[in-house]
Amino acid sequence: MITDSNPVIETFGICKKYGSVTALSGINFLMQPGTITGLIGPDGAGKSTLIRIILTLLRSDSGTCSVFGLTPEKNKKQIRTMTGYMPETFSLYSDLTVEENLQFSFRIHGMNPALYQTKLNQQYEFNRLRYFAKSRAGTLSGGMKQKLALSCAMMHDPRLLVLDEPTTGVDPLSRREFWQLLNELKNKGVSILVATPYMDEALRCDSVYFMFRGGVMSSGSPSDLIASFSGCVYEITTDNEDPEKLIRQLQTAKPAAAVYLSGRNIHFGLYARCARDDCSAENDIRPLLSKKNVVHRITPDLEDLFMMRILTVDSGDGHAPQGQS
């Protein structure tokens, strides 16, 4: 078990530009040991850029970053030794077998050859892929490929595991099994940083950072973020309606509201200071709808909070500042 109480990752004011495009703008980030921390946001939010800086693969333009108290500029080799990385796309050798990929990952980190069989057996016990040891990696299902990639990242016993959207394109059952493996690693003391666009995965994290346009909009535990929400969210049924047309009408009538599609229905959200004191906006919504629309107030989930943050950034609302909140 890792008992070090110092932060695993700590950044202050990290900025990065690609030409005229700002990828990161003043990122403050803190990750505690033995936790699963999520970077949540759409494509282009800056998640992968931040990960590359943490992994010493990219240098920031300004700001500071430390991993286990070490700086990427001065301690690149040590940080890489203590870190395992699983990129978004499957990057192992498809023509090699499962065991050959694990062996390659073991050797590339310069591990003691005498430990190989022990580490191999540990991974087979962990990933349940022993039966497929002689199968070529390219023939595996998506879920099995993810298990193999995770095991390859763990062959050198890293203290920090960094995963960039590891379950994209994987079926729901395989995603659930993958997260069970992550929790097993967490229980063994491995710190895990995971970037994901999935809100159900965000709920599995100990803490999350909502990222958008290179900034952090909110951070905290999922339960704390939901509990701290001050406002109201309504769900509007859209059976036999054109939802996009109705969204435009609601946005025009209520510019301060966040209006977005959730499944087949529309969610309409207002922060407390934008609604009435009792946050009862149903009477304001009803005249804009047809008689067949049903409106009811709902308890917002993490996706509602995230969508409201994004949409109020777009509308210039002060409740969703870009950068660290």
Tab-separated table of C-alpha atoms in Angstrom:
chain	number	residue	atom	x	y	z
A	1	MET	CA	0.000	0.000	0.000
A	2	ILE	CA	1.148	3.510	-0.794
A	3	THR	CA	0.942	5.676	2.295
A	4	ASP	CA	2.642	8.820	1.043
A	5	SER	CA	0.344	11.724	2.015
A	6	ASN	CA	1.846	14.208	-0.452
A	7	PRO	CA	-0.220	15.064	-3.551
A	8	VAL	CA	0.275	12.715	-6.492
A	9	ILE	CA	-0.178	15.554	-8.996
A	10	GLU	CA	-0.241	19.283	-8.371
A	11	THR	CA	-0.371	22.055	-10.968
A	12	PHE	CA	-0.611	25.830	-10.681
A	13	GLY	CA	-1.537	28.128	-13.555
A	14	ILE	CA	-0.698	25.667	-16.344
A	15	CYS	CA	-1.099	27.294	-19.770
A	16	LYS	CA	-0.529	25.855	-23.212
A	17	LYS	CA	-1.121	27.215	-26.701
A	18	TYR	CA	-0.874	25.619	-30.134
A	19	GLY	CA	-0.245	28.634	-32.307
A	20	SER	CA	-3.219	30.934	-31.792
A	21	VAL	CA	-5.314	28.195	-30.148
A	22	THR	CA	-5.407	28.126	-26.341
A	23	ALA	CA	-5.460	24.500	-25.186
A	24	LEU	CA	-5.064	25.186	-21.442
A	25	SER	CA	-5.686	28.429	-19.595
A	26	GLY	CA	-4.448	28.674	-16.011
A	27	ILE	CA	-5.155	25.127	-14.838
A	28	ASN	CA	-4.939	24.488	-11.084
A	29	PHE	CA	-5.207	20.789	-10.321
A	30	LEU	CA	-4.672	18.636	-7.254
A	31	MET	CA	-4.790	14.844	-7.002
A	32	GLN	CA	-4.512	12.976	-3.722
A	33	PRO	CA	-2.909	9.517	-3.413
A	34	GLY	CA	-4.994	6.368	-3.588
A	35	THR	CA	-7.888	8.035	-5.402
A	36	ILE	CA	-9.570	7.915	-8.793
A	37	THR	CA	-9.700	11.438	-10.214
A	38	GLY	CA	-11.653	12.224	-13.363
A	39	LEU	CA	-11.097	14.823	-16.060
A	40	ILE	CA	-14.565	15.365	-17.523
A	41	GLY	CA	-15.254	17.241	-20.712
A	42	PRO	CA	-15.956	17.059	-24.449
A	43	ASP	CA	-13.343	16.764	-27.182
A	44	GLY	CA	-11.190	19.886	-27.268
A	45	ALA	CA	-11.654	20.655	-23.574
A	46	GLY	CA	-7.921	20.264	-22.886
A	47	LYS	CA	-7.945	16.890	-21.120
A	48	SER	CA	-5.359	15.195	-23.345
A	49	THR	CA	-3.057	18.223	-23.329
A	50	LEU	CA	-3.045	18.293	-19.524
A	51	ILE	CA	-2.347	14.553	-19.438
A	52	ARG	CA	0.602	14.908	-21.817
A	53	ILE	CA	2.118	17.615	-19.631
A	54	ILE	CA	1.725	15.435	-16.518
A	55	LEU	CA	3.348	12.500	-18.348
A	56	THR	CA	6.342	14.659	-19.411
A	57	LEU	CA	5.373	14.222	-23.083
A	58	LEU	CA	4.684	17.941	-23.540
A	59	ARG	CA	5.978	21.112	-21.917
A	60	SER	CA	3.635	23.821	-20.735
A	61	ASP	CA	4.113	27.427	-21.808
A	62	SER	CA	3.798	28.652	-18.228
A	63	GLY	CA	2.772	27.500	-14.781
A	64	THR	CA	4.160	24.670	-12.648
A	65	CYS	CA	3.524	20.951	-12.478
A	66	SER	CA	4.756	18.324	-10.021
A	67	VAL	CA	4.228	14.563	-9.950
A	68	PHE	CA	5.078	12.930	-6.610
A	69	GLY	CA	6.896	16.166	-5.813
A	70	LEU	CA	9.056	15.890	-8.956
A	71	THR	CA	9.049	18.372	-11.832
A	72	PRO	CA	8.712	17.077	-15.417
A	73	GLU	CA	11.501	19.376	-16.634
A	74	LYS	CA	14.099	17.976	-14.221
A	75	ASN	CA	12.835	14.494	-13.374
A	76	LYS	CA	11.393	13.102	-16.589
A	77	LYS	CA	12.886	9.612	-16.205
A	78	GLN	CA	11.781	9.173	-12.575
A	79	ILE	CA	8.233	10.303	-13.324
A	80	ARG	CA	7.937	7.910	-16.260
A	81	THR	CA	9.187	5.047	-14.094
A	82	MET	CA	6.432	5.689	-11.558
A	83	THR	CA	3.684	6.212	-14.140
A	84	GLY	CA	1.654	3.886	-16.341
A	85	TYR	CA	-0.143	5.277	-19.377
A	86	MET	CA	-3.034	3.944	-21.430
A	87	PRO	CA	-3.813	6.155	-24.462
A	88	GLU	CA	-7.223	6.634	-26.024
A	89	THR	CA	-6.534	4.474	-29.083
A	90	PHE	CA	-5.339	0.871	-28.877
A	91	SER	CA	-1.584	1.212	-29.291
A	92	LEU	CA	-0.278	-2.301	-28.672
A	93	TYR	CA	1.082	-4.631	-31.341
A	94	SER	CA	-1.828	-6.358	-33.062
A	95	ASP	CA	0.421	-9.019	-34.636
A	96	LEU	CA	1.876	-10.038	-31.266
A	97	THR	CA	0.098	-12.358	-28.887
A	98	VAL	CA	-1.309	-11.279	-25.544
A	99	GLU	CA	1.710	-12.703	-23.750
A	100	GLU	CA	4.191	-11.168	-26.191
A	101	ASN	CA	2.664	-7.723	-25.636
A	102	LEU	CA	2.917	-8.153	-21.869
A	103	GLN	CA	6.515	-9.329	-22.199
A	104	PHE	CA	7.414	-6.356	-24.404
A	105	SER	CA	5.871	-3.922	-21.921
A	106	PHE	CA	7.838	-5.568	-19.123
A	107	ARG	CA	11.168	-5.350	-20.959
A	108	ILE	CA	10.745	-1.789	-22.250
A	109	HIS	CA	10.686	-0.536	-18.645
A	110	GLY	CA	13.976	-2.269	-17.864
A	111	MET	CA	12.528	-4.562	-15.215
A	112	ASN	CA	14.583	-7.357	-13.618
A	113	PRO	CA	14.128	-10.433	-15.888
A	114	ALA	CA	13.884	-12.665	-12.816
A	115	LEU	CA	10.561	-10.973	-11.939
A	116	TYR	CA	8.920	-11.543	-15.310
A	117	GLN	CA	7.035	-14.765	-14.593
A	118	THR	CA	5.743	-13.404	-11.302
A	119	LYS	CA	4.510	-10.197	-12.943
A	120	LEU	CA	2.979	-12.144	-15.827
A	121	ASN	CA	1.052	-14.435	-13.475
A	122	GLN	CA	-0.136	-11.411	-11.489
A	123	GLN	CA	-1.556	-9.812	-14.619
A	124	TYR	CA	-3.258	-13.018	-15.746
A	125	GLU	CA	-4.894	-13.278	-12.359
A	126	PHE	CA	-5.894	-9.619	-12.629
A	127	ASN	CA	-7.171	-9.474	-16.210
A	128	ARG	CA	-8.476	-13.037	-16.665
A	129	LEU	CA	-6.802	-13.289	-20.081
A	130	ARG	CA	-4.674	-16.398	-19.431
A	131	TYR	CA	-6.873	-18.449	-21.757
A	132	PHE	CA	-6.085	-15.955	-24.556
A	133	ALA	CA	-2.329	-15.806	-23.885
A	134	LYS	CA	-1.437	-17.166	-27.351
A	135	SER	CA	-4.088	-15.172	-29.209
A	136	ARG	CA	-2.957	-12.250	-31.339
A	137	ALA	CA	-3.954	-8.912	-29.823
A	138	GLY	CA	-5.626	-7.843	-33.060
A	139	THR	CA	-8.163	-10.677	-32.794
A	140	LEU	CA	-9.422	-9.681	-29.332
A	141	SER	CA	-12.739	-7.976	-28.676
A	142	GLY	CA	-12.749	-4.300	-27.722
A	143	GLY	CA	-13.187	-5.087	-24.044
A	144	MET	CA	-10.353	-7.613	-24.037
A	145	LYS	CA	-8.063	-5.173	-25.828
A	146	GLN	CA	-8.726	-2.629	-23.078
A	147	LYS	CA	-7.910	-5.206	-20.397
A	148	LEU	CA	-4.668	-6.067	-22.196
A	149	ALA	CA	-3.703	-2.410	-22.592
A	150	LEU	CA	-4.388	-1.808	-18.898
A	151	SER	CA	-2.263	-4.808	-17.916
A	152	CYS	CA	0.597	-3.661	-20.143
A	153	ALA	CA	0.488	-0.270	-18.423
A	154	MET	CA	0.737	-2.053	-15.049
A	155	MET	CA	3.596	-4.482	-15.824
A	156	HIS	CA	6.186	-2.241	-14.110
A	157	ASP	CA	4.050	-1.612	-10.987
A	158	PRO	CA	3.492	2.150	-11.447
A	159	ARG	CA	2.244	4.233	-8.537
A	160	LEU	CA	0.181	6.432	-10.882
A	161	LEU	CA	-1.980	5.133	-13.709
A	162	VAL	CA	-3.108	7.655	-16.354
A	163	LEU	CA	-5.919	6.705	-18.717
A	164	ASP	CA	-7.060	8.869	-21.641
A	165	GLU	CA	-10.697	7.976	-22.465
A	166	PRO	CA	-10.012	4.244	-21.987
A	167	THR	CA	-13.535	2.954	-22.658
A	168	THR	CA	-14.438	4.909	-25.798
A	169	GLY	CA	-16.177	2.546	-28.210
A	170	VAL	CA	-16.402	-0.287	-25.683
A	171	ASP	CA	-19.744	-1.980	-24.947
A	172	PRO	CA	-21.487	-1.219	-21.604
A	173	LEU	CA	-20.710	-4.617	-20.043
A	174	SER	CA	-17.006	-4.338	-20.869
A	175	ARG	CA	-16.985	-0.788	-19.521
A	176	ARG	CA	-18.397	-2.006	-16.212
A	177	GLU	CA	-15.842	-4.828	-15.989
A	178	PHE	CA	-13.056	-2.379	-16.809
A	179	TRP	CA	-14.098	-0.105	-13.946
A	180	GLN	CA	-14.178	-3.080	-11.612
A	181	LEU	CA	-10.514	-3.624	-12.501
A	182	LEU	CA	-9.750	0.027	-11.817
A	183	ASN	CA	-11.316	-0.229	-8.379
A	184	GLU	CA	-9.221	-3.311	-7.659
A	185	LEU	CA	-6.115	-1.282	-8.487
A	186	LYS	CA	-7.299	1.615	-6.340
A	187	ASN	CA	-7.803	-0.757	-3.405
A	188	LYS	CA	-4.169	-1.825	-3.835
A	189	GLY	CA	-3.056	1.785	-3.468
A	190	VAL	CA	-2.642	2.798	-7.124
A	191	SER	CA	-3.618	6.398	-7.871
A	192	ILE	CA	-5.668	6.678	-11.079
A	193	LEU	CA	-6.218	9.701	-13.309
A	194	VAL	CA	-8.843	9.072	-15.980
A	195	ALA	CA	-10.176	11.326	-18.725
A	196	THR	CA	-13.700	10.437	-19.797
A	197	PRO	CA	-16.677	12.000	-21.600
A	198	TYR	CA	-19.097	9.644	-19.811
A	199	MET	CA	-21.018	10.990	-16.831
A	200	ASP	CA	-21.742	7.524	-15.430
A	201	GLU	CA	-17.988	7.017	-15.209
A	202	ALA	CA	-17.557	10.420	-13.589
A	203	LEU	CA	-19.824	9.208	-10.780
A	204	ARG	CA	-17.343	6.387	-10.092
A	205	CYS	CA	-14.541	8.879	-9.395
A	206	ASP	CA	-13.587	10.180	-5.953
A	207	SER	CA	-13.201	13.662	-7.400
A	208	VAL	CA	-13.812	15.220	-10.805
A	209	TYR	CA	-12.682	18.279	-12.732
A	210	PHE	CA	-15.168	19.688	-15.242
A	211	MET	CA	-13.105	20.978	-18.187
A	212	PHE	CA	-14.270	23.143	-21.068
A	213	ARG	CA	-12.333	25.281	-23.558
A	214	GLY	CA	-9.061	24.783	-21.738
A	215	GLY	CA	-10.329	25.776	-18.305
A	216	VAL	CA	-11.662	24.077	-15.183
A	217	MET	CA	-15.254	25.117	-14.530
A	218	SER	CA	-15.875	23.131	-11.336
A	219	SER	CA	-14.150	20.525	-9.221
A	220	GLY	CA	-14.984	18.339	-6.245
A	221	SER	CA	-16.558	15.004	-5.446
A	222	PRO	CA	-19.594	14.138	-7.600
A	223	SER	CA	-21.868	14.115	-4.556
A	224	ASP	CA	-20.594	17.496	-3.336
A	225	LEU	CA	-21.029	19.078	-6.757
A	226	ILE	CA	-24.623	17.860	-6.989
A	227	ALA	CA	-25.400	18.908	-3.399
A	228	SER	CA	-24.006	22.411	-3.961
A	229	PHE	CA	-26.184	23.120	-6.999
A	230	SER	CA	-28.448	26.127	-6.440
A	231	GLY	CA	-31.178	26.280	-9.007
A	232	CYS	CA	-33.804	24.158	-10.699
A	233	VAL	CA	-34.063	21.806	-13.663
A	234	TYR	CA	-37.279	20.887	-15.476
A	235	GLU	CA	-37.893	18.049	-17.918
A	236	ILE	CA	-40.214	18.619	-20.872
A	237	THR	CA	-41.598	15.702	-22.879
A	238	THR	CA	-41.237	16.075	-26.645
A	239	ASP	CA	-43.366	13.252	-28.075
A	240	ASN	CA	-44.451	14.127	-31.617
A	241	GLU	CA	-42.608	17.443	-31.369
A	242	ASP	CA	-39.564	18.867	-33.128
A	243	PRO	CA	-37.231	19.113	-30.095
A	244	GLU	CA	-34.668	21.338	-31.807
A	245	LYS	CA	-37.358	23.850	-32.761
A	246	LEU	CA	-38.734	23.843	-29.219
A	247	ILE	CA	-35.239	24.310	-27.775
A	248	ARG	CA	-34.720	27.378	-29.965
A	249	GLN	CA	-38.055	28.819	-28.846
A	250	LEU	CA	-37.250	28.294	-25.175
A	251	GLN	CA	-33.759	29.757	-25.571
A	252	THR	CA	-35.154	32.839	-27.291
A	253	ALA	CA	-37.816	33.340	-24.624
A	254	LYS	CA	-35.476	32.628	-21.677
A	255	PRO	CA	-31.886	33.613	-22.587
A	256	ALA	CA	-30.714	33.069	-18.985
A	257	ALA	CA	-31.778	29.408	-19.061
A	258	ALA	CA	-29.753	26.387	-20.160
A	259	VAL	CA	-31.899	24.390	-22.591
A	260	TYR	CA	-30.652	21.100	-23.996
A	261	LEU	CA	-31.736	17.687	-25.220
A	262	SER	CA	-31.507	14.785	-22.736
A	263	GLY	CA	-32.489	11.518	-24.374
A	264	ARG	CA	-35.801	12.170	-26.125
A	265	ASN	CA	-36.808	14.995	-23.794
A	266	ILE	CA	-35.679	18.559	-23.143
A	267	HIS	CA	-34.097	19.767	-19.937
A	268	PHE	CA	-34.568	23.399	-18.941
A	269	GLY	CA	-32.261	24.664	-16.187
A	270	LEU	CA	-31.978	27.930	-14.280
A	271	TYR	CA	-29.561	29.009	-11.603
A	272	ALA	CA	-31.261	30.288	-8.451
A	273	ARG	CA	-30.470	33.937	-9.076
A	274	CYS	CA	-32.007	33.692	-12.552
A	275	ALA	CA	-35.279	32.146	-11.353
A	276	ARG	CA	-37.816	33.196	-8.771
A	277	ASP	CA	-36.838	33.014	-5.126
A	278	ASP	CA	-38.524	29.619	-4.773
A	279	CYS	CA	-37.019	28.492	-8.083
A	280	SER	CA	-40.429	27.662	-9.497
A	281	ALA	CA	-40.271	28.386	-13.209
A	282	GLU	CA	-42.975	26.020	-14.460
A	283	ASN	CA	-45.511	28.816	-14.895
A	284	ASP	CA	-42.973	30.673	-17.042
A	285	ILE	CA	-42.354	27.626	-19.232
A	286	ARG	CA	-45.927	26.458	-19.693
A	287	PRO	CA	-47.126	29.284	-22.009
A	288	LEU	CA	-44.303	28.436	-24.430
A	289	LEU	CA	-45.431	24.835	-24.858
A	290	SER	CA	-48.291	22.960	-26.468
A	291	LYS	CA	-50.920	21.222	-24.348
A	292	LYS	CA	-49.441	17.786	-25.050
A	293	ASN	CA	-46.085	18.699	-23.484
A	294	VAL	CA	-45.644	17.502	-19.905
A	295	VAL	CA	-43.423	19.560	-17.605
A	296	HIS	CA	-42.098	18.439	-14.240
A	297	ARG	CA	-39.242	19.462	-11.990
A	298	ILE	CA	-36.459	16.897	-11.605
A	299	THR	CA	-33.461	16.385	-9.360
A	300	PRO	CA	-30.426	17.348	-11.470
A	301	ASP	CA	-27.689	14.799	-12.028
A	302	LEU	CA	-24.036	15.351	-12.872
A	303	GLU	CA	-24.787	15.629	-16.590
A	304	ASP	CA	-27.310	18.401	-15.929
A	305	LEU	CA	-24.728	20.330	-13.899
A	306	PHE	CA	-22.151	19.945	-16.653
A	307	MET	CA	-24.530	20.981	-19.453
A	308	MET	CA	-25.662	24.021	-17.491
A	309	ARG	CA	-22.048	25.057	-16.942
A	310	ILE	CA	-21.203	24.721	-20.635
A	311	LEU	CA	-24.305	26.504	-21.889
A	312	THR	CA	-24.022	29.384	-19.441
A	313	VAL	CA	-20.393	29.848	-20.506
A	314	ASP	CA	-21.655	30.180	-24.077
A	315	SER	CA	-24.290	32.700	-23.028
A	316	GLY	CA	-21.867	34.713	-20.892
A	317	ASP	CA	-23.545	33.899	-17.561
A	318	GLY	CA	-21.369	34.661	-14.557
A	319	HIS	CA	-22.173	31.341	-12.887
A	320	ALA	CA	-19.852	29.461	-15.202
A	321	PRO	CA	-16.512	31.244	-15.430
A	322	GLN	CA	-13.783	29.742	-17.504
A	323	GLY	CA	-10.744	28.673	-15.554
A	324	GLN	CA	-10.446	27.265	-12.058
A	325	SER	CA	-13.564	27.678	-9.943
